[in-house]
Tab-separated table of C-alpha atoms and ligand atoms in Angstrom:
chain	number	residue	atom	x	y	z
O	1	UNK	CA	-37.069	-16.492	9.693
O	2	UNK	CA	-40.015	-18.823	9.668
O	3	UNK	CA	-41.331	-17.938	13.102
O	4	UNK	CA	-41.312	-14.159	12.671
O	5	UNK	CA	-45.035	-13.937	12.122
O	6	UNK	CA	-45.982	-15.763	15.304
O	7	UNK	CA	-47.909	-13.560	17.697
O	8	UNK	CA	-46.715	-12.780	21.190
O	9	UNK	CA	-49.379	-13.075	23.921
O	10	UNK	CA	-51.037	-9.889	25.157
O	11	UNK	CA	-51.190	-10.058	28.949
O	12	UNK	CA	-54.148	-8.801	30.886
O	13	UNK	CA	-57.096	-9.402	28.594
O	14	UNK	CA	-59.778	-12.080	28.828
O	15	UNK	CA	-59.024	-13.372	25.386
O	16	UNK	CA	-55.431	-14.078	24.569
O	17	UNK	CA	-54.136	-14.945	21.124
O	18	UNK	CA	-53.147	-18.330	19.856
O	19	UNK	CA	-50.390	-18.799	17.292
O	20	UNK	CA	-51.319	-17.881	13.732
O	21	UNK	CA	-53.140	-20.470	11.658
O	22	UNK	CA	-50.003	-21.083	9.612
O	23	UNK	CA	-48.277	-22.500	12.699
O	24	UNK	CA	-50.492	-25.542	12.163
O	25	UNK	CA	-50.126	-25.810	8.386
O	26	UNK	CA	-46.693	-24.583	7.336
O	27	UNK	CA	-44.411	-27.468	6.301
O	28	UNK	CA	-41.360	-25.377	7.210
O	29	UNK	CA	-42.629	-24.940	10.768
O	30	UNK	CA	-43.361	-28.660	10.990
O	31	UNK	CA	-39.825	-29.433	9.779
O	32	UNK	CA	-38.454	-27.123	12.471
O	33	UNK	CA	-40.583	-28.870	15.072
O	34	UNK	CA	-39.247	-32.237	13.978
O	35	UNK	CA	-35.662	-30.967	14.208
O	36	UNK	CA	-35.944	-28.839	17.348
O	37	UNK	CA	-38.542	-30.695	19.395
O	38	UNK	CA	-39.084	-34.338	18.485
O	39	UNK	CA	-35.457	-35.014	17.533
O	40	UNK	CA	-34.116	-33.234	20.622
O	41	UNK	CA	-36.346	-34.427	23.456
O	42	UNK	CA	-37.305	-37.749	25.015
O	43	UNK	CA	-40.043	-39.589	23.104
O	44	UNK	CA	-42.072	-42.454	24.538
O	45	UNK	CA	-42.136	-44.977	21.704
O	46	UNK	CA	-43.421	-48.386	22.797
O	47	UNK	CA	-44.202	-50.703	25.661
O	48	UNK	CA	-41.157	-52.624	26.829
O	49	UNK	CA	-43.215	-55.815	27.147
O	50	UNK	CA	-44.190	-55.601	23.483
O	51	UNK	CA	-40.690	-56.891	22.723
O	52	UNK	CA	-40.535	-59.495	25.454
O	53	UNK	CA	-38.098	-62.068	24.039
O	54	UNK	CA	-34.457	-61.589	23.018
O	55	UNK	CA	-34.439	-60.863	19.308
O	56	UNK	CA	-37.859	-59.203	19.258
O	57	UNK	CA	-37.692	-55.914	17.392
O	58	UNK	CA	-40.093	-53.211	16.328
O	59	UNK	CA	-39.714	-50.201	14.127
O	60	UNK	CA	-40.750	-46.753	15.313
O	61	UNK	CA	-40.490	-43.294	13.810
O	62	UNK	CA	-39.166	-40.377	15.833
O	63	UNK	CA	-38.971	-37.037	14.085
O	64	UNK	CA	-37.792	-37.835	10.582
O	65	UNK	CA	-35.864	-40.938	11.614
O	66	UNK	CA	-36.817	-44.582	11.480
O	67	UNK	CA	-35.514	-46.549	14.444
O	68	UNK	CA	-35.220	-50.216	15.403
O	69	UNK	CA	-36.011	-51.016	19.030
O	70	UNK	CA	-34.676	-54.481	19.860
O	71	UNK	CA	-34.463	-56.663	22.942
O	72	UNK	CA	-30.926	-57.978	23.094
O	73	UNK	CA	-29.553	-61.029	24.874
O	74	UNK	CA	-26.902	-59.216	26.906
O	75	UNK	CA	-27.827	-55.549	27.095
O	76	UNK	CA	-31.564	-55.194	27.673
O	77	UNK	CA	-33.403	-53.109	25.151
O	78	UNK	CA	-31.392	-51.065	22.643
O	79	UNK	CA	-32.384	-48.586	19.953
O	80	UNK	CA	-30.635	-48.000	16.624
O	81	UNK	CA	-31.173	-46.004	13.487
O	82	UNK	CA	-32.576	-48.389	10.881
O	83	UNK	CA	-29.742	-47.512	8.535
O	84	UNK	CA	-27.163	-49.994	7.244
O	85	UNK	CA	-23.668	-48.608	7.691
O	86	UNK	CA	-22.529	-50.169	4.422
O	87	UNK	CA	-24.495	-48.215	1.853
O	88	UNK	CA	-27.551	-47.178	3.730
O	89	UNK	CA	-30.313	-49.631	3.008
O	90	UNK	CA	-33.006	-50.127	5.638
O	91	UNK	CA	-31.809	-53.062	7.750
O	92	UNK	CA	-35.186	-54.095	9.109
O	93	UNK	CA	-38.181	-54.137	6.838
O	94	UNK	CA	-41.738	-54.652	7.968
O	95	UNK	CA	-42.972	-53.276	11.268
O	96	UNK	CA	-41.715	-55.946	13.651
O	97	UNK	CA	-40.059	-59.322	13.860
O	98	UNK	CA	-37.858	-61.717	15.822
O	99	UNK	CA	-34.287	-62.343	14.745
O	100	UNK	CA	-31.043	-63.857	16.033
O	101	UNK	CA	-29.117	-61.173	14.183
O	102	UNK	CA	-30.104	-58.153	12.127
O	103	UNK	CA	-29.075	-58.707	8.523
O	104	UNK	CA	-29.293	-56.122	5.772
O	105	UNK	CA	-31.009	-57.483	2.698
O	106	UNK	CA	-28.759	-55.693	0.198
O	107	UNK	CA	-25.204	-57.059	0.631
O	108	UNK	CA	-25.830	-59.076	3.791
O	109	UNK	CA	-23.963	-57.004	6.329
O	110	UNK	CA	-25.045	-58.605	9.593
O	111	UNK	CA	-25.312	-56.940	12.992
O	112	UNK	CA	-25.570	-58.443	16.464
O	113	UNK	CA	-28.699	-57.525	18.401
O	114	UNK	CA	-26.384	-55.274	20.403
O	115	UNK	CA	-25.541	-53.398	17.201
O	116	UNK	CA	-21.998	-54.524	16.428
O	117	UNK	CA	-21.121	-55.586	12.877
O	118	UNK	CA	-20.505	-59.323	13.160
O	119	UNK	CA	-20.496	-60.626	9.609
O	120	UNK	CA	-20.366	-59.477	6.029
O	121	UNK	CA	-19.284	-61.108	2.789
O	122	UNK	CA	-15.461	-61.047	2.695
O	123	UNK	CA	-15.255	-59.323	6.076
O	124	UNK	CA	-12.341	-61.491	7.182
O	125	UNK	CA	-10.402	-60.183	4.211
O	126	UNK	CA	-10.880	-56.647	5.571
O	127	UNK	CA	-9.211	-56.928	8.996
O	128	UNK	CA	-8.931	-53.160	9.337
O	129	UNK	CA	-12.719	-52.715	9.561
O	130	UNK	CA	-13.678	-51.697	13.095
O	131	UNK	CA	-16.786	-53.713	13.844
O	132	UNK	CA	-18.017	-51.276	16.443
O	133	UNK	CA	-17.470	-48.211	14.293
O	134	UNK	CA	-19.429	-49.868	11.512
O	135	UNK	CA	-22.087	-51.182	13.840
O	136	UNK	CA	-25.605	-49.792	13.810
O	137	UNK	CA	-25.761	-46.217	15.093
O	138	UNK	CA	-27.256	-46.252	18.602
O	139	UNK	CA	-29.874	-43.953	20.072
O	140	UNK	CA	-30.188	-42.971	23.756
O	141	UNK	CA	-32.769	-45.089	25.544
O	142	UNK	CA	-34.468	-45.217	28.933
O	143	UNK	CA	-37.226	-47.387	30.320
O	144	UNK	CA	-39.863	-45.802	32.529
O	145	UNK	CA	-43.461	-46.698	33.399
O	146	UNK	CA	-43.021	-49.896	31.411
O	147	UNK	CA	-42.315	-47.887	28.256
O	148	UNK	CA	-39.240	-47.392	26.103
O	149	UNK	CA	-38.250	-43.724	25.785
O	150	UNK	CA	-35.654	-42.646	23.230
O	151	UNK	CA	-33.834	-39.437	22.438
O	152	UNK	CA	-32.035	-38.707	19.178
O	153	UNK	CA	-30.028	-35.767	20.496
O	154	UNK	CA	-26.304	-36.337	20.764
O	155	UNK	CA	-26.553	-34.993	24.314
O	156	UNK	CA	-30.073	-35.689	25.539
O	157	UNK	CA	-31.726	-33.627	28.235
O	158	UNK	CA	-31.327	-35.251	31.630
O	159	UNK	CA	-34.192	-37.757	31.840
O	160	UNK	CA	-34.424	-37.613	35.624
O	161	UNK	CA	-34.861	-33.860	35.571
O	162	UNK	CA	-36.754	-33.280	32.365
O	163	UNK	CA	-39.200	-36.153	32.456
O	164	UNK	CA	-39.294	-37.900	35.833
O	165	UNK	CA	-38.894	-34.748	37.887
O	166	UNK	CA	-41.478	-32.760	36.011
O	167	UNK	CA	-44.081	-35.491	36.054
O	168	UNK	CA	-43.585	-36.270	39.735
O	169	UNK	CA	-43.726	-32.642	40.760
O	170	UNK	CA	-46.603	-31.676	38.565
O	171	UNK	CA	-48.722	-34.539	39.711
O	172	UNK	CA	-49.841	-32.045	42.307
O	173	UNK	CA	-51.533	-32.626	45.598
O	174	UNK	CA	-50.531	-36.261	45.660
O	175	UNK	CA	-46.977	-37.245	46.368
O	176	UNK	CA	-46.287	-38.647	42.964
O	177	UNK	CA	-47.287	-40.758	40.057
O	178	UNK	CA	-45.379	-43.649	41.615
O	179	UNK	CA	-48.369	-44.825	43.666
O	180	UNK	CA	-50.017	-46.113	40.524
O	181	UNK	CA	-47.179	-48.587	39.911
O	182	UNK	CA	-47.612	-48.064	36.195
O	183	UNK	CA	-44.527	-50.087	35.326
O	184	UNK	CA	-46.213	-53.175	36.810
O	185	UNK	CA	-49.482	-52.802	34.910
O	186	UNK	CA	-50.320	-54.788	31.803
O	187	UNK	CA	-51.879	-53.762	28.552
O	188	UNK	CA	-55.603	-54.395	28.505
O	189	UNK	CA	-56.366	-52.636	25.244
O	190	UNK	CA	-54.610	-50.460	22.717
O	191	UNK	CA	-56.116	-48.382	19.947
O	192	UNK	CA	-54.402	-46.419	17.216
O	193	UNK	CA	-56.001	-43.264	15.859
O	194	UNK	CA	-54.884	-41.734	12.586
O	195	UNK	CA	-55.812	-38.110	13.186
O	196	UNK	CA	-55.928	-35.564	10.363
O	197	UNK	CA	-54.742	-32.720	12.567
O	198	UNK	CA	-51.565	-30.991	13.641
O	199	UNK	CA	-50.038	-32.394	16.822
O	200	UNK	CA	-50.340	-29.042	18.610
O	201	UNK	CA	-54.116	-29.033	18.181
O	202	UNK	CA	-54.185	-32.398	19.934
O	203	UNK	CA	-52.067	-31.157	22.845
O	204	UNK	CA	-54.108	-27.957	23.177
O	205	UNK	CA	-57.297	-30.006	23.187
O	206	UNK	CA	-55.928	-32.273	25.888
O	207	UNK	CA	-54.904	-29.325	28.057
O	208	UNK	CA	-58.339	-27.724	28.362
O	209	UNK	CA	-61.812	-28.780	29.394
O	210	UNK	CA	-63.716	-25.802	27.997
O	211	UNK	CA	-64.946	-28.232	25.351
O	212	UNK	CA	-65.969	-30.994	27.756
O	213	UNK	CA	-69.586	-29.965	28.224
O	214	UNK	CA	-70.059	-29.665	24.476
O	215	UNK	CA	-68.466	-32.828	23.145
O	216	UNK	CA	-67.942	-35.245	26.067
O	217	UNK	CA	-71.376	-36.211	27.485
O	218	UNK	CA	-70.155	-39.496	28.975
O	219	UNK	CA	-67.064	-37.945	30.570
O	220	UNK	CA	-68.964	-35.060	32.145
O	221	UNK	CA	-71.488	-37.538	33.519
O	222	UNK	CA	-68.661	-39.318	35.344
O	223	UNK	CA	-66.810	-36.119	36.308
O	224	UNK	CA	-69.472	-33.414	36.673
O	225	UNK	CA	-66.973	-30.656	37.434
O	226	UNK	CA	-65.719	-30.915	33.858
O	227	UNK	CA	-69.061	-29.510	32.724
O	228	UNK	CA	-68.027	-26.160	34.231
O	229	UNK	CA	-65.550	-25.786	31.433
O	230	UNK	CA	-62.732	-25.222	33.847
O	231	UNK	CA	-59.519	-27.130	33.512
O	232	UNK	CA	-60.052	-28.144	37.095
O	233	UNK	CA	-56.970	-30.272	36.971
O	234	UNK	CA	-54.791	-27.226	37.072
O	235	UNK	CA	-54.875	-24.912	40.039
O	236	UNK	CA	-52.027	-22.573	40.829
O	237	UNK	CA	-49.972	-24.243	38.173
O	238	UNK	CA	-50.319	-27.703	39.677
O	239	UNK	CA	-52.300	-30.669	38.505
O	240	UNK	CA	-55.154	-31.549	40.807
O	241	UNK	CA	-57.487	-34.487	40.673
O	242	UNK	CA	-60.992	-34.127	39.309
O	243	UNK	CA	-63.621	-35.870	41.436
O	244	UNK	CA	-66.071	-38.464	40.275
O	245	UNK	CA	-69.760	-37.581	40.649
O	246	UNK	CA	-71.449	-38.694	43.869
O	247	UNK	CA	-73.428	-41.515	42.285
O	248	UNK	CA	-70.570	-42.615	40.055
O	249	UNK	CA	-69.010	-45.958	40.932
O	250	UNK	CA	-66.158	-46.087	38.469
O	251	UNK	CA	-64.451	-44.500	35.482
O	252	UNK	CA	-66.575	-46.375	32.962
O	253	UNK	CA	-68.758	-45.343	30.070
O	254	UNK	CA	-71.924	-45.592	32.170
O	255	UNK	CA	-70.460	-44.811	35.585
O	256	UNK	CA	-70.773	-48.412	36.748
O	257	UNK	CA	-68.064	-49.985	38.888
O	258	UNK	CA	-64.728	-50.690	37.294
O	259	UNK	CA	-62.266	-53.242	38.629
O	260	UNK	CA	-60.434	-53.200	41.977
O	261	UNK	CA	-58.418	-50.080	42.690
O	262	UNK	CA	-54.664	-50.090	42.272
O	263	UNK	CA	-53.329	-51.155	45.665
O	264	UNK	CA	-50.956	-48.313	46.517
O	265	UNK	CA	-52.898	-45.222	45.525
O	266	UNK	CA	-53.373	-42.611	48.217
O	267	UNK	CA	-56.795	-41.724	49.667
O	268	UNK	CA	-56.841	-38.492	47.690
O	269	UNK	CA	-56.183	-40.443	44.501
O	270	UNK	CA	-59.298	-42.542	45.011
O	271	UNK	CA	-62.393	-41.487	43.075
O	272	UNK	CA	-60.324	-38.997	41.140
O	273	UNK	CA	-59.002	-38.518	37.655
O	274	UNK	CA	-55.606	-36.959	37.015
O	275	UNK	CA	-54.106	-36.023	33.693
O	276	UNK	CA	-50.749	-34.696	32.725
O	277	UNK	CA	-49.068	-33.761	29.468
O	278	UNK	CA	-45.468	-34.897	29.168
O	279	UNK	CA	-44.159	-32.752	26.370
O	280	UNK	CA	-43.735	-33.265	23.544
O	281	UNK	CA	-45.851	-36.334	22.845
O	282	UNK	CA	-47.289	-38.152	25.885
O	283	UNK	CA	-50.484	-37.832	27.912
O	284	UNK	CA	-50.873	-39.817	31.122
O	285	UNK	CA	-54.344	-40.210	32.621
O	286	UNK	CA	-54.832	-41.984	35.917
O	287	UNK	CA	-58.017	-43.194	37.613
O	288	UNK	CA	-58.236	-45.450	40.661
O	289	UNK	CA	-58.303	-48.759	38.797
O	290	UNK	CA	-56.441	-48.131	35.546
O	291	UNK	CA	-54.105	-45.840	33.665
O	292	UNK	CA	-54.448	-44.532	30.125
O	293	UNK	CA	-51.328	-43.517	28.205
O	294	UNK	CA	-51.375	-41.689	24.878
O	295	UNK	CA	-48.306	-41.499	22.621
O	296	UNK	CA	-48.349	-39.125	19.671
O	297	UNK	CA	-46.342	-39.576	16.497
O	298	UNK	CA	-46.571	-36.534	14.239
O	299	UNK	CA	-46.463	-37.552	10.577
O	300	UNK	CA	-46.934	-34.200	8.883
O	301	UNK	CA	-48.205	-30.718	9.678
O	302	UNK	CA	-51.736	-32.047	9.251
O	303	UNK	CA	-51.527	-35.679	10.374
O	304	UNK	CA	-50.713	-37.306	13.704
O	305	UNK	CA	-50.838	-40.933	14.751
O	306	UNK	CA	-52.019	-41.342	18.341
O	307	UNK	CA	-51.630	-44.674	20.132
O	308	UNK	CA	-53.704	-45.047	23.287
O	309	UNK	CA	-53.066	-47.816	25.826
O	310	UNK	CA	-55.337	-48.868	28.675
O	311	UNK	CA	-53.298	-50.439	31.501
O	312	UNK	CA	-54.639	-52.619	34.315
O	313	UNK	CA	-53.362	-54.749	37.177
O	314	UNK	CA	-51.907	-58.090	36.011
O	315	UNK	CA	-54.650	-60.061	37.792
O	316	UNK	CA	-57.310	-58.108	35.920
O	317	UNK	CA	-55.743	-59.127	32.625
O	318	UNK	CA	-54.919	-62.702	33.648
O	319	UNK	CA	-58.446	-63.312	34.953
O	320	UNK	CA	-60.029	-61.587	31.949
O	321	UNK	CA	-62.046	-59.319	34.233
O	322	UNK	CA	-64.385	-56.983	32.389
O	323	UNK	CA	-62.589	-53.853	31.210
O	324	UNK	CA	-64.750	-53.058	28.190
O	325	UNK	CA	-66.757	-50.292	29.849
O	326	UNK	CA	-63.577	-48.682	31.132
O	327	UNK	CA	-61.990	-48.779	27.694
O	328	UNK	CA	-65.147	-47.529	26.028
O	329	UNK	CA	-65.243	-44.329	28.075
O	330	UNK	CA	-61.890	-42.967	26.982
O	331	UNK	CA	-62.227	-44.432	23.502
O	332	UNK	CA	-65.302	-42.245	23.078
O	333	UNK	CA	-63.444	-39.281	24.568
O	334	UNK	CA	-60.639	-39.880	22.076
O	335	UNK	CA	-63.034	-40.089	19.144
O	336	UNK	CA	-64.819	-36.937	20.259
O	337	UNK	CA	-61.569	-35.047	20.766
O	338	UNK	CA	-59.974	-36.152	17.514
O	339	UNK	CA	-63.091	-35.370	15.503
O	340	UNK	CA	-62.996	-31.846	16.940
O	341	UNK	CA	-59.301	-31.544	16.055
O	342	UNK	CA	-59.974	-32.788	12.519
O	343	UNK	CA	-62.760	-30.253	12.078
O	344	UNK	CA	-60.386	-27.547	13.283
O	345	UNK	CA	-57.377	-28.394	11.123
O	346	UNK	CA	-58.842	-27.253	7.757
O	347	UNK	CA	-59.601	-23.816	9.207
O	348	UNK	CA	-55.966	-23.318	10.116
O	349	UNK	CA	-55.270	-22.423	6.490
O	350	UNK	CA	-58.333	-20.188	6.140
O	351	UNK	CA	-57.961	-16.450	5.594
O	352	UNK	CA	-60.404	-16.093	8.474
O	353	UNK	CA	-57.868	-17.633	10.865
O	354	UNK	CA	-54.673	-16.127	9.494
O	355	UNK	CA	-54.200	-14.093	12.671
O	356	UNK	CA	-54.971	-17.046	14.940
O	357	UNK	CA	-57.762	-17.508	17.457
O	358	UNK	CA	-58.379	-16.819	21.141
O	359	UNK	CA	-57.904	-18.478	24.503
O	360	UNK	CA	-60.556	-17.854	27.159
O	361	UNK	CA	-59.397	-17.579	30.786
O	362	UNK	CA	-59.903	-21.275	31.460
O	363	UNK	CA	-57.569	-21.914	28.539
O	364	UNK	CA	-54.925	-19.315	29.403
O	365	UNK	CA	-52.602	-21.977	30.780
O	366	UNK	CA	-52.227	-23.248	27.202
O	367	UNK	CA	-50.042	-20.171	26.700
O	368	UNK	CA	-47.359	-22.007	28.680
O	369	UNK	CA	-47.350	-24.618	25.964
O	370	UNK	CA	-47.195	-21.958	23.258
O	371	UNK	CA	-44.324	-20.214	25.049
O	372	UNK	CA	-42.450	-23.499	25.395
O	373	UNK	CA	-43.057	-24.191	21.705
O	374	UNK	CA	-41.787	-20.762	20.601
O	375	UNK	CA	-38.712	-21.089	22.773
O	376	UNK	CA	-37.924	-24.517	21.384
O	377	UNK	CA	-38.128	-23.194	17.824
O	378	UNK	CA	-35.970	-20.229	18.682
O	379	UNK	CA	-33.487	-22.376	20.553
O	380	UNK	CA	-29.827	-22.777	19.896
O	381	UNK	CA	-30.210	-25.822	17.721
O	382	UNK	CA	-32.319	-23.824	15.266
O	383	UNK	CA	-29.955	-20.895	15.308
O	384	UNK	CA	-27.038	-23.207	14.683
O	385	UNK	CA	-28.919	-24.828	11.810
L	401	FES	S1	-26.408	-51.548	2.182
L	401	FES	FE1	-26.629	-52.965	3.753
L	401	FES	S2	-25.255	-54.551	3.247
L	401	FES	FE2	-24.998	-53.101	1.667
L	402	FE2	FE1	-61.554	-33.657	25.311
């Protein structure tokens, strides 16, 4: 069994073990993660307003599957496997487009935007063909926070419990994430990072701030408590806000003022930064005047695409108010984090890391992620496979 060699945590000591190095390099483990994690859970794939007109479609990859996300005329946004039901050719080629219908380029089977087979050469001579049965295979889809979330599982986990509930509860001392009105914000900037590191290294990095004093000078200037190395956002298992420094005016690269605060945030959300990991592939960061959302798309055991969006109030975007200094802060944080992850990845296959590494007390909460990960890989779907 491929996960036999993974270490169990040893409770009670200052240093607790991480998974073995091979957990970050073994193609068999990555394949299991694709099957048991990314193809079973809800994945946040794109912004709903990036396909704003009926017929707009984009391709995304979830686990090992290529999907088409399309805005229909009658049924909102739908998601389908990008697989022609005739003989399997990719229906959509390229990364995005706008179409009245989705036509396969091989034998011209043609699908409505809602997925149904509507035309094919000689189709009228085949009256027994069920046009729904031979329509594009659909994928479960939800919209939340202005994003499209999809799940490949035949029976997806309940979105309200697994995603909404967890995020709302874990947002901590504040009532919820809802105050930020994220679904009403607009995209100010997006950046895509092609990171030569395993996706778990990126999550582990995001979950701790032990590295902040070393690699994030701009961030620790804005949020001095990060320099303590404590993951101050987590206390008693809850996410708590991290306060801006006294002389800091905004969450910008030089601490200067940002734009106007989001109108509905609570007093204890002002002058604070919150971050939460929505497993398996989303990070949400909120500050008073904008929200930063990361989506991860694992490509291989040693490569992960990360898309980072900076979201602002519509008036900020429409009036072209200055957001550059806000964007620059987290862009630098991203670059610093991903460089660290890329300098870590090669060591994962070193003999010197075969037994794994260590978590200091301020990183112990990462064990929850490791436990979740082990349980997912040992779950029923794997056993059944
Ligand atoms: S494979 Fe698509 S029409 Fe034949
Ligand atoms: Fe970091």
